[in-house]
CSV table of C-alpha atoms in Angstrom, one decimal:
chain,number,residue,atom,x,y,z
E,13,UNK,CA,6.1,24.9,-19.7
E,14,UNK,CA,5.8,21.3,-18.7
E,15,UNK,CA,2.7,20.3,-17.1
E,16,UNK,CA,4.0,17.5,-15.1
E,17,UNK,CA,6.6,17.0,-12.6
E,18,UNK,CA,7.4,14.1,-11.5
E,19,UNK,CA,10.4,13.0,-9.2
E,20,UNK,CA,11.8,10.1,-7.2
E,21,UNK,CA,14.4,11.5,-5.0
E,22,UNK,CA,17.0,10.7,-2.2
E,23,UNK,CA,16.9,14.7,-0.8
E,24,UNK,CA,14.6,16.3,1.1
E,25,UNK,CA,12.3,18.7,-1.0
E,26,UNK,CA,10.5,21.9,1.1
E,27,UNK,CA,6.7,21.9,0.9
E,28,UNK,CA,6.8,26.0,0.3
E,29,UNK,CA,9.7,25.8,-2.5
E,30,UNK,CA,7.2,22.5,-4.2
E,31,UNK,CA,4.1,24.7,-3.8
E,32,UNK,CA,5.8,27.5,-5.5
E,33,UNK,CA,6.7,26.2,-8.6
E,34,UNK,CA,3.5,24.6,-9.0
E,35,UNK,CA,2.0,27.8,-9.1
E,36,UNK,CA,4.3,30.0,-10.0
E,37,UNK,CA,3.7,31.7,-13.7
E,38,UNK,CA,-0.1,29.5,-13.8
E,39,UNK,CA,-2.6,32.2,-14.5
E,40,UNK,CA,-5.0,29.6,-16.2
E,41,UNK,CA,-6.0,27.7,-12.9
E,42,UNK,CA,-8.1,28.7,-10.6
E,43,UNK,CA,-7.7,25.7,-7.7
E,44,UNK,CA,-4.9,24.1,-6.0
E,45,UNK,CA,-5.1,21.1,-4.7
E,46,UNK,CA,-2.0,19.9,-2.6
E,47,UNK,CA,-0.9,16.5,0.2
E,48,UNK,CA,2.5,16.4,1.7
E,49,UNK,CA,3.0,13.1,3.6
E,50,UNK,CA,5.6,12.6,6.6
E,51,UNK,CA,7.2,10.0,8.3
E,52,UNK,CA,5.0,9.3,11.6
E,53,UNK,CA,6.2,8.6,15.3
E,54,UNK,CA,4.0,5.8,15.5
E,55,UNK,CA,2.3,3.1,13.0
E,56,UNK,CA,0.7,-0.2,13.6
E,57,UNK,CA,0.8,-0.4,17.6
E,58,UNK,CA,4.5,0.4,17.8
E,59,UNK,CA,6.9,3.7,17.8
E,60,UNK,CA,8.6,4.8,14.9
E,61,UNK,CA,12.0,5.9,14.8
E,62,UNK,CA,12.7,6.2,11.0
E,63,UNK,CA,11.6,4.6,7.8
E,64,UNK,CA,14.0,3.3,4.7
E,65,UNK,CA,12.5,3.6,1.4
E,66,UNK,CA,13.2,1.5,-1.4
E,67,UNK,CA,12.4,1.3,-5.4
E,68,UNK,CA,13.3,-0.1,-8.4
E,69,UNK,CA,14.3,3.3,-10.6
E,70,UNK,CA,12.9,3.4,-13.8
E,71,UNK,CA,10.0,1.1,-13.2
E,72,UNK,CA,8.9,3.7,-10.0
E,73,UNK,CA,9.1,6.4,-12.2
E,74,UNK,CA,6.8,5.0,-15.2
E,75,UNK,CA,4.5,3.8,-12.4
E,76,UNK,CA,4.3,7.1,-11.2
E,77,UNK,CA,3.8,8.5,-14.8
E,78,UNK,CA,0.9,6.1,-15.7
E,79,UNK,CA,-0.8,7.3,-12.2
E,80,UNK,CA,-0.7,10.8,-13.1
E,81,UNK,CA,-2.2,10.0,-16.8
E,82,UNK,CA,-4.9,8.2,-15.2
E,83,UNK,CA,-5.6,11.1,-13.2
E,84,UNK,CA,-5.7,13.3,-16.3
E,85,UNK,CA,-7.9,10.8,-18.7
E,86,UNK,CA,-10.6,11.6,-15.7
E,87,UNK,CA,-10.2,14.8,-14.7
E,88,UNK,CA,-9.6,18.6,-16.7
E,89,UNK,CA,-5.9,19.4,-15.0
E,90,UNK,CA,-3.1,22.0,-15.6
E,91,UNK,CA,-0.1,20.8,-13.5
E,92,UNK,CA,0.9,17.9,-11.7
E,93,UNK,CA,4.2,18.1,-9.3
E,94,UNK,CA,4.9,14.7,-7.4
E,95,UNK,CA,8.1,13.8,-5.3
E,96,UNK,CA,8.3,10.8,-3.5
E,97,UNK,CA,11.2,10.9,-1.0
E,98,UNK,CA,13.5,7.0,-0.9
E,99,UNK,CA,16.3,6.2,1.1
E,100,UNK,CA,16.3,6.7,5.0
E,101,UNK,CA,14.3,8.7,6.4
E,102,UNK,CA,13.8,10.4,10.1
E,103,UNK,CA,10.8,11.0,11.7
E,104,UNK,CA,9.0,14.0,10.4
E,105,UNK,CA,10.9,14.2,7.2
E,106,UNK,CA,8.5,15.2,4.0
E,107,UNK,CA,8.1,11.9,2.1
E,108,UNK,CA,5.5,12.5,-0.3
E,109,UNK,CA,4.4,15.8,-2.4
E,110,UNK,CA,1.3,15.6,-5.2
E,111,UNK,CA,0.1,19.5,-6.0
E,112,UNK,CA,-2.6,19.2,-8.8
E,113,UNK,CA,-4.0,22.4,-10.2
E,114,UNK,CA,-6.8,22.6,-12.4
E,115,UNK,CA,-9.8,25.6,-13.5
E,116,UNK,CA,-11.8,23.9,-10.9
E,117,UNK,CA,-11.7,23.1,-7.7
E,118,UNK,CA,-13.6,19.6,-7.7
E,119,UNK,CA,-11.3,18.2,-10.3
E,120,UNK,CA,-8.3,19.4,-8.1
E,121,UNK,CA,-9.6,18.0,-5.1
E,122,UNK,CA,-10.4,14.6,-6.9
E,123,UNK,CA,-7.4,14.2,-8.7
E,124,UNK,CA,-4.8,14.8,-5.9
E,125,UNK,CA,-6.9,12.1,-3.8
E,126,UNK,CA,-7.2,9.7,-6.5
E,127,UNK,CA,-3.2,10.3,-7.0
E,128,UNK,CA,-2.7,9.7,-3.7
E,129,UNK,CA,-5.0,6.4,-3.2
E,130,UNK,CA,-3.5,4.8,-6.4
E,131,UNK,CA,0.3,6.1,-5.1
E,132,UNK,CA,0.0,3.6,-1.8
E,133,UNK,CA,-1.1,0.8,-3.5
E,134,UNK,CA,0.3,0.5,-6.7
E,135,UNK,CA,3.6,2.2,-6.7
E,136,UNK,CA,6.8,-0.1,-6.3
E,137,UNK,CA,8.1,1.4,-3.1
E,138,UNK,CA,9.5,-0.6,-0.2
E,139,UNK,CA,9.4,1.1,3.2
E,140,UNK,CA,11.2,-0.6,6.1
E,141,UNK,CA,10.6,1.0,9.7
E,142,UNK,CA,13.0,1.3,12.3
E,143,UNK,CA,12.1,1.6,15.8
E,144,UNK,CA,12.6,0.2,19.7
E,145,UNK,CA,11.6,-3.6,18.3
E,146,UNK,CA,13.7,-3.4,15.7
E,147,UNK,CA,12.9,-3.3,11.8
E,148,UNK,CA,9.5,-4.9,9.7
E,149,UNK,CA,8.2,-4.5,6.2
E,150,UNK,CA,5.2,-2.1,5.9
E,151,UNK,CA,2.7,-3.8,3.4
E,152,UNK,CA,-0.5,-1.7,2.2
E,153,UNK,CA,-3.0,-1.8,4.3
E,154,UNK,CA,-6.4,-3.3,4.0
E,155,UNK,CA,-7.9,0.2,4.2
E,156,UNK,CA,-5.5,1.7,1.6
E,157,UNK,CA,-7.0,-0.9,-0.7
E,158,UNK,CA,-10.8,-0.3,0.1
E,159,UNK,CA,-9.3,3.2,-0.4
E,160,UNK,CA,-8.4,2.6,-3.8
E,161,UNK,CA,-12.0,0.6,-4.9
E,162,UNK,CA,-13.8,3.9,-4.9
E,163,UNK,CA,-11.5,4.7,-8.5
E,164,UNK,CA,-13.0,1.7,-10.1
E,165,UNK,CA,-14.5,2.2,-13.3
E,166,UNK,CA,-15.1,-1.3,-14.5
């Protein structure tokens, strides 16, 4: 069985059904560590009414892969699933998946943050919100990066 699973998609994906197959047939690991992101009502002062993603295929994907190795050069890990929803999106739709497993529960925990953290900063996704004041670019955030400085190793 392949331990990781890794998809850039335009259809929406069911947590439960993601969950699932990450476990399903994985005797080996004892923990679980899973985040499922969602398109909010509301982000940066202003409501929300939907949110276009954009990527550049290929390059996402080998972004995505090189995040998910990181996490395994630190960390003992079984599987890795990650989805990352593009196209438009309304609000509450599921945009993000990452389910880790590993024997432990600390490297679990660890890895699907650190997934996570490196996912908002460094992958090549464009998001473009819609709402009563019309459309804007959503950059990282300054917080996303400080996020990101607790991974340093150098």
């Amino acid at each position: 069985m392949k331990l990781d699973y890794i998809k850039v998609c335009g259809a929406p994906f069911a947590v439960p059904v993601e969950y699932a197959a990450l476990r399903s047939a994985n005797t080996s690991d004892g923990a679980c560590a899973v985040f499922a992101g969602s398109v909010r009502d509301y982000n940066a002062g202003a409501d929300v009414s939907g949110l276009t993603l954009e990527h550049y295929p290929g390059m996402t994907e080998e972004s995505l892969r090189r995040i998910v190795a990181g996490a395994r050069s630190r960390w003992q890990l079984g599987r890795v699933r990650l989805l990352h929803r593009t196209g438009p999106l309304a609000v509450g739709e599921d945009i993000l998946f990452v389910g880790v497993t590993s024997p432990h529960r600390q490297a679990a925990f660890a890895a699907c943050h650190y997934i996570v953290d490196r996912l908002k900063t460094e992958a090549p996704f464009w998001k473009l919100e819609s709402g009563a004041a019309g459309e804007r670019w959503v950059a990282a955030r300054r917080s996303d990066r400080r996020e990101l400085e607790k991974w340093r190793t150098d």
